[in-house]
Amino acid sequence: MGGQTVLSGALPGRRLLSALIAATPLSEVPTRVFLDFSGIQVATASFLREAVIGFRDYARQSLCNVYPVIANLLPAVAEELDFFVRARGDVLWSCELGSEDTVVSARLIGDLDPAQRSTFDAALQLGTITAPELAARFGDQRIGPTAWNNRLSALANKGLLVERKQGKSKSFSPLLEIA
């Protein structure tokens, strides 16, 4: 953002969204795209809505293998983003980036409902998983493969899980590991 430390307003957010879309190539393999907020002191909800949420939604709908991750948030910006996504019932990945873009201290911003949280926790614990495997593993919960698949797909639509097609079935794995 040209050295700016304050990002505000819907119009600048839309301009950044357009630039992000133009700069992000299609990918044949799951690819994390870090939106690096290093040095950003303040970002308003209107800017975050248009740029960050707009790009995440665009990527998940149009660039199926691109997974945005918010990186290097200062506390004030993290607080604003957390407040905004919680109000929407939404959630995003956030992390700190180490040398050579290594992920350090990944976490979720926002909150998952209890059903999504238990599904997400199972995926974190088990790694790559399918809906039938979850149905078999958690048979005592009386949740069928279709319901597990719906939960896993919803988490993939939010960019939290990577969805891979394997013939007629799909597997899911966490995009990042929570530190």
mmCIF file of C-alpha atoms in Angstrom:
data_model
loop_
_atom_site.group_PDB
_atom_site.id
_atom_site.type_symbol
_atom_site.label_atom_id
_atom_site.label_comp_id
_atom_site.label_asym_id
_atom_site.label_seq_id
_atom_site.Cartn_x
_atom_site.Cartn_y
_atom_site.Cartn_z
ATOM 1 C CA MET A 1 0.000 0.000 0.000
ATOM 2 C CA GLY A 2 2.791 2.382 -0.876
ATOM 3 C CA GLY A 3 4.232 2.749 2.607
ATOM 4 C CA GLN A 4 0.953 3.794 4.220
ATOM 5 C CA THR A 5 0.454 2.852 7.854
ATOM 6 C CA VAL A 6 -3.280 3.635 7.978
ATOM 7 C CA LEU A 7 -5.654 1.776 5.659
ATOM 8 C CA SER A 8 -9.158 3.195 5.664
ATOM 9 C CA GLY A 9 -12.223 3.360 3.520
ATOM 10 C CA ALA A 10 -14.108 1.113 1.151
ATOM 11 C CA LEU A 11 -12.756 2.699 -2.043
ATOM 12 C CA PRO A 12 -9.054 2.123 -1.214
ATOM 13 C CA GLY A 13 -10.042 -1.385 -0.108
ATOM 14 C CA ARG A 14 -11.664 -2.040 -3.501
ATOM 15 C CA ARG A 15 -8.575 -0.694 -5.272
ATOM 16 C CA LEU A 16 -6.393 -3.094 -3.322
ATOM 17 C CA LEU A 17 -8.822 -5.932 -4.059
ATOM 18 C CA SER A 18 -8.518 -5.203 -7.790
ATOM 19 C CA ALA A 19 -4.717 -5.147 -7.534
ATOM 20 C CA LEU A 20 -4.688 -8.422 -5.588
ATOM 21 C CA ILE A 21 -6.928 -10.111 -8.146
ATOM 22 C CA ALA A 22 -4.761 -8.881 -11.022
ATOM 23 C CA ALA A 23 -1.551 -10.010 -9.300
ATOM 24 C CA THR A 24 -2.714 -13.481 -8.241
ATOM 25 C CA PRO A 25 -2.177 -16.180 -10.853
ATOM 26 C CA LEU A 26 -4.205 -19.345 -11.128
ATOM 27 C CA SER A 27 -2.597 -22.292 -9.393
ATOM 28 C CA GLU A 28 -2.914 -25.994 -10.074
ATOM 29 C CA VAL A 29 -1.853 -26.904 -6.541
ATOM 30 C CA PRO A 30 -3.057 -25.492 -3.212
ATOM 31 C CA THR A 31 -1.165 -22.246 -2.639
ATOM 32 C CA ARG A 32 -1.120 -19.992 0.405
ATOM 33 C CA VAL A 33 -1.166 -16.276 -0.381
ATOM 34 C CA PHE A 34 -0.011 -14.109 2.505
ATOM 35 C CA LEU A 35 -1.557 -10.670 2.889
ATOM 36 C CA ASP A 36 1.274 -9.084 4.856
ATOM 37 C CA PHE A 37 0.197 -6.281 7.185
ATOM 38 C CA SER A 38 3.708 -5.496 8.480
ATOM 39 C CA GLY A 39 3.887 -1.849 9.492
ATOM 40 C CA ILE A 40 0.141 -1.239 9.207
ATOM 41 C CA GLN A 41 -0.887 0.612 12.370
ATOM 42 C CA VAL A 42 -4.621 0.966 11.642
ATOM 43 C CA ALA A 43 -7.055 -0.671 9.237
ATOM 44 C CA THR A 44 -10.742 0.169 9.297
ATOM 45 C CA ALA A 45 -13.551 -2.341 9.022
ATOM 46 C CA SER A 46 -14.649 -0.891 5.674
ATOM 47 C CA PHE A 47 -11.147 -1.347 4.239
ATOM 48 C CA LEU A 48 -10.837 -4.866 5.655
ATOM 49 C CA ARG A 49 -14.284 -5.806 4.318
ATOM 50 C CA GLU A 50 -13.474 -4.734 0.779
ATOM 51 C CA ALA A 51 -9.829 -5.827 0.569
ATOM 52 C CA VAL A 52 -9.309 -8.781 2.897
ATOM 53 C CA ILE A 53 -12.740 -10.404 3.028
ATOM 54 C CA GLY A 54 -13.338 -9.489 -0.613
ATOM 55 C CA PHE A 55 -10.109 -11.183 -1.698
ATOM 56 C CA ARG A 56 -10.682 -14.256 0.463
ATOM 57 C CA ASP A 57 -14.205 -14.647 -0.966
ATOM 58 C CA TYR A 58 -13.000 -14.082 -4.537
ATOM 59 C CA ALA A 59 -10.150 -16.573 -4.122
ATOM 60 C CA ARG A 60 -12.391 -19.252 -2.640
ATOM 61 C CA GLN A 61 -14.978 -18.832 -5.421
ATOM 62 C CA SER A 62 -12.799 -18.186 -8.458
ATOM 63 C CA LEU A 63 -9.261 -19.351 -7.668
ATOM 64 C CA CYS A 64 -10.015 -22.720 -6.086
ATOM 65 C CA ASN A 65 -6.386 -23.475 -5.157
ATOM 66 C CA VAL A 66 -5.555 -20.052 -3.688
ATOM 67 C CA TYR A 67 -5.846 -19.701 0.080
ATOM 68 C CA PRO A 68 -5.376 -16.199 1.553
ATOM 69 C CA VAL A 69 -3.762 -15.916 4.996
ATOM 70 C CA ILE A 70 -3.505 -12.660 6.932
ATOM 71 C CA ALA A 71 0.038 -12.138 8.219
ATOM 72 C CA ASN A 72 1.942 -9.948 10.656
ATOM 73 C CA LEU A 73 -0.967 -8.068 12.191
ATOM 74 C CA LEU A 74 -0.241 -5.480 14.839
ATOM 75 C CA PRO A 75 -2.595 -5.729 17.848
ATOM 76 C CA ALA A 76 -4.859 -2.812 16.849
ATOM 77 C CA VAL A 77 -5.428 -4.211 13.354
ATOM 78 C CA ALA A 78 -5.900 -7.751 14.701
ATOM 79 C CA GLU A 79 -8.524 -6.431 17.131
ATOM 80 C CA GLU A 80 -10.408 -4.592 14.371
ATOM 81 C CA LEU A 81 -10.336 -7.609 12.064
ATOM 82 C CA ASP A 82 -11.377 -9.983 14.850
ATOM 83 C CA PHE A 83 -14.308 -7.751 15.828
ATOM 84 C CA PHE A 84 -15.406 -7.465 12.200
ATOM 85 C CA VAL A 85 -15.258 -11.184 11.342
ATOM 86 C CA ARG A 86 -16.941 -12.219 14.622
ATOM 87 C CA ALA A 87 -19.834 -9.844 13.865
ATOM 88 C CA ARG A 88 -20.210 -11.619 10.499
ATOM 89 C CA GLY A 89 -19.923 -15.098 12.033
ATOM 90 C CA ASP A 90 -16.807 -15.562 9.932
ATOM 91 C CA VAL A 91 -13.258 -16.757 10.500
ATOM 92 C CA LEU A 92 -9.849 -16.327 8.822
ATOM 93 C CA TRP A 93 -6.347 -17.727 9.160
ATOM 94 C CA SER A 94 -3.734 -15.393 10.629
ATOM 95 C CA CYS A 95 -0.053 -15.929 11.337
ATOM 96 C CA GLU A 96 3.294 -14.337 11.800
ATOM 97 C CA LEU A 97 5.814 -14.891 9.038
ATOM 98 C CA GLY A 98 9.359 -15.903 9.832
ATOM 99 C CA SER A 99 12.313 -15.968 7.496
ATOM 100 C CA GLU A 100 11.599 -17.186 3.969
ATOM 101 C CA ASP A 101 7.834 -16.924 4.609
ATOM 102 C CA THR A 102 7.786 -19.715 7.174
ATOM 103 C CA VAL A 103 4.568 -19.710 9.184
ATOM 104 C CA VAL A 104 4.979 -18.929 12.864
ATOM 105 C CA SER A 105 2.169 -18.993 15.455
ATOM 106 C CA ALA A 106 -0.804 -19.594 13.170
ATOM 107 C CA ARG A 107 -4.230 -18.927 14.664
ATOM 108 C CA LEU A 108 -7.810 -18.306 13.703
ATOM 109 C CA ILE A 109 -9.322 -14.842 13.778
ATOM 110 C CA GLY A 110 -13.032 -14.961 14.485
ATOM 111 C CA ASP A 111 -14.986 -17.886 15.797
ATOM 112 C CA LEU A 112 -16.487 -21.129 14.550
ATOM 113 C CA ASP A 113 -19.838 -22.460 15.716
ATOM 114 C CA PRO A 114 -19.582 -25.593 17.895
ATOM 115 C CA ALA A 115 -20.231 -28.060 15.039
ATOM 116 C CA GLN A 116 -17.653 -26.394 12.782
ATOM 117 C CA ARG A 117 -15.198 -26.149 15.678
ATOM 118 C CA SER A 118 -15.392 -29.855 16.474
ATOM 119 C CA THR A 119 -14.959 -30.702 12.783
ATOM 120 C CA PHE A 120 -12.020 -28.300 12.449
ATOM 121 C CA ASP A 121 -10.409 -29.718 15.606
ATOM 122 C CA ALA A 122 -10.785 -33.254 14.227
ATOM 123 C CA ALA A 123 -9.110 -32.190 10.974
ATOM 124 C CA LEU A 124 -6.261 -30.541 12.923
ATOM 125 C CA GLN A 125 -5.787 -33.651 15.028
ATOM 126 C CA LEU A 126 -6.048 -36.190 12.207
ATOM 127 C CA GLY A 127 -4.454 -34.290 9.310
ATOM 128 C CA THR A 128 -5.858 -35.371 5.968
ATOM 129 C CA ILE A 129 -9.350 -36.775 6.430
ATOM 130 C CA THR A 130 -12.465 -37.720 4.461
ATOM 131 C CA ALA A 131 -16.112 -37.478 5.486
ATOM 132 C CA PRO A 132 -16.588 -41.276 5.589
ATOM 133 C CA GLU A 133 -13.514 -41.573 7.827
ATOM 134 C CA LEU A 134 -14.954 -38.995 10.236
ATOM 135 C CA ALA A 135 -18.331 -40.754 10.227
ATOM 136 C CA ALA A 136 -16.630 -44.049 11.106
ATOM 137 C CA ARG A 137 -14.300 -42.524 13.696
ATOM 138 C CA PHE A 138 -17.056 -40.550 15.441
ATOM 139 C CA GLY A 139 -19.895 -43.040 14.929
ATOM 140 C CA ASP A 140 -21.142 -42.437 18.479
ATOM 141 C CA GLN A 141 -22.136 -38.896 17.403
ATOM 142 C CA ARG A 142 -24.578 -40.302 14.821
ATOM 143 C CA ILE A 143 -23.424 -37.902 12.130
ATOM 144 C CA GLY A 144 -23.459 -39.408 8.651
ATOM 145 C CA PRO A 145 -20.862 -38.929 5.900
ATOM 146 C CA THR A 146 -23.037 -36.361 4.100
ATOM 147 C CA ALA A 147 -23.237 -34.142 7.172
ATOM 148 C CA TRP A 148 -19.475 -34.497 7.763
ATOM 149 C CA ASN A 149 -18.850 -33.615 4.120
ATOM 150 C CA ASN A 150 -21.042 -30.515 4.441
ATOM 151 C CA ARG A 151 -19.096 -29.402 7.501
ATOM 152 C CA LEU A 152 -15.731 -30.045 5.850
ATOM 153 C CA SER A 153 -16.813 -28.235 2.672
ATOM 154 C CA ALA A 154 -17.994 -25.217 4.696
ATOM 155 C CA LEU A 155 -14.582 -25.027 6.365
ATOM 156 C CA ALA A 156 -12.883 -25.312 2.958
ATOM 157 C CA ASN A 157 -15.098 -22.493 1.641
ATOM 158 C CA LYS A 158 -13.786 -20.310 4.465
ATOM 159 C CA GLY A 159 -10.234 -21.208 3.421
ATOM 160 C CA LEU A 160 -9.439 -23.092 6.630
ATOM 161 C CA LEU A 161 -9.136 -26.529 5.034
ATOM 162 C CA VAL A 162 -7.662 -27.543 1.692
ATOM 163 C CA GLU A 163 -10.047 -29.669 -0.372
ATOM 164 C CA ARG A 164 -8.567 -32.240 -2.746
ATOM 165 C CA LYS A 165 -10.611 -34.360 -5.111
ATOM 166 C CA GLN A 166 -9.665 -38.023 -5.299
ATOM 167 C CA GLY A 167 -11.837 -39.605 -7.940
ATOM 168 C CA LYS A 168 -15.417 -39.394 -6.686
ATOM 169 C CA SER A 169 -14.415 -38.580 -3.126
ATOM 170 C CA LYS A 170 -12.743 -35.598 -1.479
ATOM 171 C CA SER A 171 -10.154 -35.329 1.243
ATOM 172 C CA PHE A 172 -9.587 -32.320 3.469
ATOM 173 C CA SER A 173 -6.548 -31.125 5.399
ATOM 174 C CA PRO A 174 -5.761 -27.998 7.442
ATOM 175 C CA LEU A 175 -4.185 -25.167 5.460
ATOM 176 C CA LEU A 176 -1.958 -24.318 8.443
ATOM 177 C CA GLU A 177 -1.215 -25.868 11.804
ATOM 178 C CA ILE A 178 -2.169 -23.958 14.908
ATOM 179 C CA ALA A 179 0.899 -23.273 17.006
#
